[in-house]
Amino acid sequence: MYNTLILPKKEQENIMSDKNIENENLQENEDIENSNASEEETQTETTPEDEFELLNKELTELKDKYARVHADFDNIKKRLEREKYTAVEYANEKFAKDMIPVVDSLEMALQSANADAEPQELIEKLKEGIELTLKQFTTALEKHGVTMVSHDEPFDPNIHNAVQSVDHDEIKSGEIVQTFQRGYKYKNRPLREAMVVVAN
């Protein structure tokens, strides 16, 4: 109060004017806050029935989404089962297809056996046909991973079966002297052991 009385009239009016403006601003801020609060109250004022309907709608949407996902999963599972069954059922299709030309060659060999020709000439032709068919057969087998156990391989109990042992001056002990029956491997797995004679 002392400051107001001491100050000149003009300055007192300015101070009072500033205070009035400040009070008006404060009042406006309060009005805005009250308005926002009333809007929030209006927005948040929802009845339990409204909440129930909202939750029920969300639940229905989630159930539908789950049903669709479950159906998609079942369809994928069934498709994979069918593909697996088909893959197993027709796994040997390529192999069988490659065997058909071998059968054709054997049939041609039988037909040529009935031809009118000299016996010696017929035997030569049959021998040549059998050799070509055997080559065709082994090529088809190799194409599918079936290989013959080589005669030059060192003795291996996993792929060789020593049915006999003999004394031999030129071959070291344990090495293969002779093969009675050829062995076969499918990739790295033995299909049939080779029956061999080894040196003592």
Tab-separated table of C-alpha atoms in Angstrom:
chain	number	residue	atom	x	y	z
A	1	MET	CA	0.000	0.000	0.000
A	2	TYR	CA	2.859	2.320	0.817
A	3	ASN	CA	4.384	1.775	-2.609
A	4	THR	CA	1.085	2.568	-4.337
A	5	LEU	CA	0.670	5.776	-2.334
A	6	ILE	CA	4.232	6.928	-2.894
A	7	LEU	CA	4.262	6.262	-6.678
A	8	PRO	CA	2.972	8.912	-9.050
A	9	LYS	CA	-0.597	8.586	-10.251
A	10	LYS	CA	0.340	7.592	-13.807
A	11	GLU	CA	2.521	4.696	-12.634
A	12	GLN	CA	-0.166	3.614	-10.186
A	13	GLU	CA	-2.637	3.393	-13.079
A	14	ASN	CA	-0.158	1.297	-15.112
A	15	ILE	CA	0.388	-1.120	-12.231
A	16	MET	CA	-3.349	-1.452	-11.702
A	17	SER	CA	-3.873	-2.048	-15.413
A	18	ASP	CA	-1.192	-4.792	-15.428
A	19	LYS	CA	-2.819	-6.446	-12.447
A	20	ASN	CA	-6.221	-6.372	-14.138
A	21	ILE	CA	-4.757	-7.988	-17.275
A	22	GLU	CA	-3.045	-10.634	-15.146
A	23	ASN	CA	-6.301	-11.372	-13.321
A	24	GLU	CA	-8.160	-11.649	-16.624
A	25	ASN	CA	-5.541	-14.087	-17.948
A	26	LEU	CA	-5.803	-16.186	-14.801
A	27	GLN	CA	-9.589	-16.227	-15.127
A	28	GLU	CA	-9.356	-17.307	-18.781
A	29	ASN	CA	-6.940	-20.128	-17.878
A	30	GLU	CA	-9.279	-21.325	-15.147
A	31	ASP	CA	-12.222	-21.238	-17.572
A	32	ILE	CA	-10.228	-23.305	-20.139
A	33	GLU	CA	-9.187	-25.858	-17.507
A	34	ASN	CA	-12.776	-26.141	-16.243
A	35	SER	CA	-14.008	-26.568	-19.834
A	36	ASN	CA	-11.417	-29.316	-20.535
A	37	ALA	CA	-12.270	-31.064	-17.286
A	38	SER	CA	-15.977	-31.027	-18.102
A	39	GLU	CA	-15.231	-32.437	-21.587
A	40	GLU	CA	-13.112	-35.209	-20.089
A	41	GLU	CA	-15.875	-36.006	-17.622
A	42	THR	CA	-18.356	-36.136	-20.488
A	43	GLN	CA	-16.060	-38.422	-22.464
A	44	THR	CA	-15.262	-40.721	-19.537
A	45	GLU	CA	-18.837	-40.896	-18.348
A	46	THR	CA	-19.710	-44.283	-19.888
A	47	THR	CA	-22.282	-46.610	-18.477
A	48	PRO	CA	-21.505	-50.241	-17.535
A	49	GLU	CA	-23.779	-51.314	-20.416
A	50	ASP	CA	-21.607	-49.395	-22.890
A	51	GLU	CA	-18.457	-50.977	-21.471
A	52	PHE	CA	-20.060	-54.421	-21.661
A	53	GLU	CA	-21.028	-53.879	-25.306
A	54	LEU	CA	-17.519	-52.675	-26.143
A	55	LEU	CA	-15.887	-55.645	-24.431
A	56	ASN	CA	-18.377	-58.047	-26.019
A	57	LYS	CA	-17.578	-56.596	-29.469
A	58	GLU	CA	-13.827	-56.974	-28.863
A	59	LEU	CA	-14.359	-60.552	-27.667
A	60	THR	CA	-16.366	-61.400	-30.793
A	61	GLU	CA	-13.648	-59.921	-33.034
A	62	LEU	CA	-10.945	-61.905	-31.215
A	63	LYS	CA	-12.997	-65.106	-31.501
A	64	ASP	CA	-13.411	-64.555	-35.245
A	65	LYS	CA	-9.698	-63.846	-35.643
A	66	TYR	CA	-8.812	-66.989	-33.662
A	67	ALA	CA	-11.217	-69.096	-35.735
A	68	ARG	CA	-9.641	-67.824	-38.984
A	69	VAL	CA	-6.092	-68.430	-37.737
A	70	HIS	CA	-7.037	-71.915	-36.508
A	71	ALA	CA	-8.656	-72.752	-39.841
A	72	ASP	CA	-5.581	-71.502	-41.736
A	73	PHE	CA	-3.334	-73.602	-39.505
A	74	ASP	CA	-5.469	-76.718	-40.104
A	75	ASN	CA	-5.378	-76.131	-43.864
A	76	ILE	CA	-1.589	-75.724	-43.850
A	77	LYS	CA	-1.207	-78.867	-41.728
A	78	LYS	CA	-3.425	-80.904	-44.074
A	79	ARG	CA	-1.565	-79.601	-47.142
A	80	LEU	CA	1.810	-80.489	-45.637
A	81	GLU	CA	0.540	-83.974	-44.761
A	82	ARG	CA	-0.646	-84.469	-48.355
A	83	GLU	CA	2.676	-83.217	-49.749
A	84	LYS	CA	4.600	-85.495	-47.379
A	85	TYR	CA	2.483	-88.502	-48.343
A	86	THR	CA	2.901	-87.701	-52.049
A	87	ALA	CA	6.672	-87.246	-51.655
A	88	VAL	CA	7.011	-90.629	-49.916
A	89	GLU	CA	4.603	-92.354	-52.298
A	90	TYR	CA	6.420	-91.138	-55.420
A	91	ALA	CA	9.966	-90.965	-54.036
A	92	ASN	CA	11.205	-93.596	-56.528
A	93	GLU	CA	9.514	-92.065	-59.563
A	94	LYS	CA	12.745	-90.698	-61.109
A	95	PHE	CA	14.580	-93.946	-60.434
A	96	ALA	CA	11.793	-95.981	-62.053
A	97	LYS	CA	11.760	-93.634	-65.039
A	98	ASP	CA	15.511	-94.168	-65.543
A	99	MET	CA	15.047	-97.961	-65.406
A	100	ILE	CA	12.599	-98.018	-68.317
A	101	PRO	CA	15.313	-97.663	-71.035
A	102	VAL	CA	17.159	-100.603	-69.456
A	103	VAL	CA	14.029	-102.729	-69.780
A	104	ASP	CA	13.699	-101.588	-73.408
A	105	SER	CA	17.277	-102.716	-74.123
A	106	LEU	CA	16.659	-106.135	-72.570
A	107	GLU	CA	13.506	-106.593	-74.636
A	108	MET	CA	15.451	-105.705	-77.803
A	109	ALA	CA	18.107	-108.261	-76.828
A	110	LEU	CA	15.440	-110.955	-76.515
A	111	GLN	CA	13.979	-110.032	-79.895
A	112	SER	CA	17.407	-110.203	-81.531
A	113	ALA	CA	17.895	-113.707	-80.092
A	114	ASN	CA	15.039	-114.911	-82.309
A	115	ALA	CA	16.606	-113.480	-85.468
A	116	ASP	CA	17.878	-115.740	-88.227
A	117	ALA	CA	21.650	-115.545	-87.940
A	118	GLU	CA	24.679	-117.734	-87.529
A	119	PRO	CA	25.119	-118.937	-83.930
A	120	GLN	CA	28.534	-117.316	-83.517
A	121	GLU	CA	27.295	-114.024	-84.935
A	122	LEU	CA	24.187	-114.193	-82.706
A	123	ILE	CA	26.322	-114.805	-79.595
A	124	GLU	CA	28.521	-111.816	-80.430
A	125	LYS	CA	25.506	-109.560	-80.893
A	126	LEU	CA	23.939	-110.759	-77.656
A	127	LYS	CA	27.200	-110.219	-75.799
A	128	GLU	CA	27.511	-106.697	-77.202
A	129	GLY	CA	23.871	-105.946	-76.325
A	130	ILE	CA	24.282	-107.251	-72.775
A	131	GLU	CA	27.431	-105.159	-72.272
A	132	LEU	CA	25.660	-102.014	-73.486
A	133	THR	CA	22.625	-102.747	-71.307
A	134	LEU	CA	24.827	-103.337	-68.259
A	135	LYS	CA	26.592	-100.038	-68.876
A	136	GLN	CA	23.234	-98.316	-69.237
A	137	PHE	CA	22.050	-99.932	-66.000
A	138	THR	CA	25.133	-98.939	-63.964
A	139	THR	CA	24.953	-95.382	-65.327
A	140	ALA	CA	21.335	-95.117	-64.184
A	141	LEU	CA	22.252	-96.496	-60.752
A	142	GLU	CA	25.162	-94.054	-60.382
A	143	LYS	CA	22.843	-91.203	-61.312
A	144	HIS	CA	20.792	-92.085	-58.226
A	145	GLY	CA	23.762	-92.496	-55.884
A	146	VAL	CA	24.258	-96.265	-56.186
A	147	THR	CA	27.908	-97.070	-56.855
A	148	MET	CA	29.898	-100.256	-57.100
A	149	VAL	CA	32.577	-101.022	-54.517
A	150	SER	CA	35.847	-100.648	-56.392
A	151	HIS	CA	38.238	-103.602	-56.732
A	152	ASP	CA	41.139	-101.293	-55.951
A	153	GLU	CA	39.801	-100.152	-52.581
A	154	PRO	CA	41.719	-101.404	-49.530
A	155	PHE	CA	39.949	-103.951	-47.387
A	156	ASP	CA	37.257	-102.314	-45.247
A	157	PRO	CA	35.080	-104.501	-42.987
A	158	ASN	CA	32.197	-102.034	-43.494
A	159	ILE	CA	31.957	-102.724	-47.230
A	160	HIS	CA	33.900	-106.018	-47.634
A	161	ASN	CA	33.139	-109.487	-46.393
A	162	ALA	CA	36.264	-111.700	-46.313
A	163	VAL	CA	34.942	-115.166	-47.162
A	164	GLN	CA	38.371	-116.679	-47.629
A	165	SER	CA	42.050	-115.956	-46.985
A	166	VAL	CA	44.945	-117.286	-49.041
A	167	ASP	CA	48.713	-117.104	-49.009
A	168	HIS	CA	50.071	-114.753	-51.637
A	169	ASP	CA	53.645	-113.735	-52.335
A	170	GLU	CA	52.978	-110.529	-54.255
A	171	ILE	CA	50.099	-109.056	-52.201
A	172	LYS	CA	50.470	-107.775	-48.644
A	173	SER	CA	48.603	-109.413	-45.779
A	174	GLY	CA	45.041	-108.130	-45.395
A	175	GLU	CA	44.758	-106.832	-48.937
A	176	ILE	CA	42.153	-108.075	-51.420
A	177	VAL	CA	43.277	-110.837	-53.764
A	178	GLN	CA	39.995	-111.567	-55.559
A	179	THR	CA	36.326	-110.497	-55.554
A	180	PHE	CA	33.696	-113.254	-55.625
A	181	GLN	CA	30.703	-110.935	-55.629
A	182	ARG	CA	30.666	-107.181	-56.130
A	183	GLY	CA	29.447	-104.887	-53.403
A	184	TYR	CA	27.329	-101.762	-53.758
A	185	LYS	CA	26.948	-98.519	-51.818
A	186	TYR	CA	24.165	-95.986	-51.724
A	187	LYS	CA	26.111	-92.747	-51.332
A	188	ASN	CA	28.197	-93.556	-48.215
A	189	ARG	CA	25.977	-96.342	-46.892
A	190	PRO	CA	26.691	-99.962	-47.877
A	191	LEU	CA	23.853	-101.722	-49.685
A	192	ARG	CA	25.642	-105.034	-50.039
A	193	GLU	CA	29.093	-106.063	-48.878
A	194	ALA	CA	31.529	-107.276	-51.485
A	195	MET	CA	32.495	-110.927	-51.017
A	196	VAL	CA	36.297	-111.012	-51.292
A	197	VAL	CA	39.370	-113.164	-50.793
A	198	VAL	CA	42.166	-111.548	-48.762
A	199	ALA	CA	45.826	-112.337	-48.462
A	200	ASN	CA	47.204	-113.890	-45.266
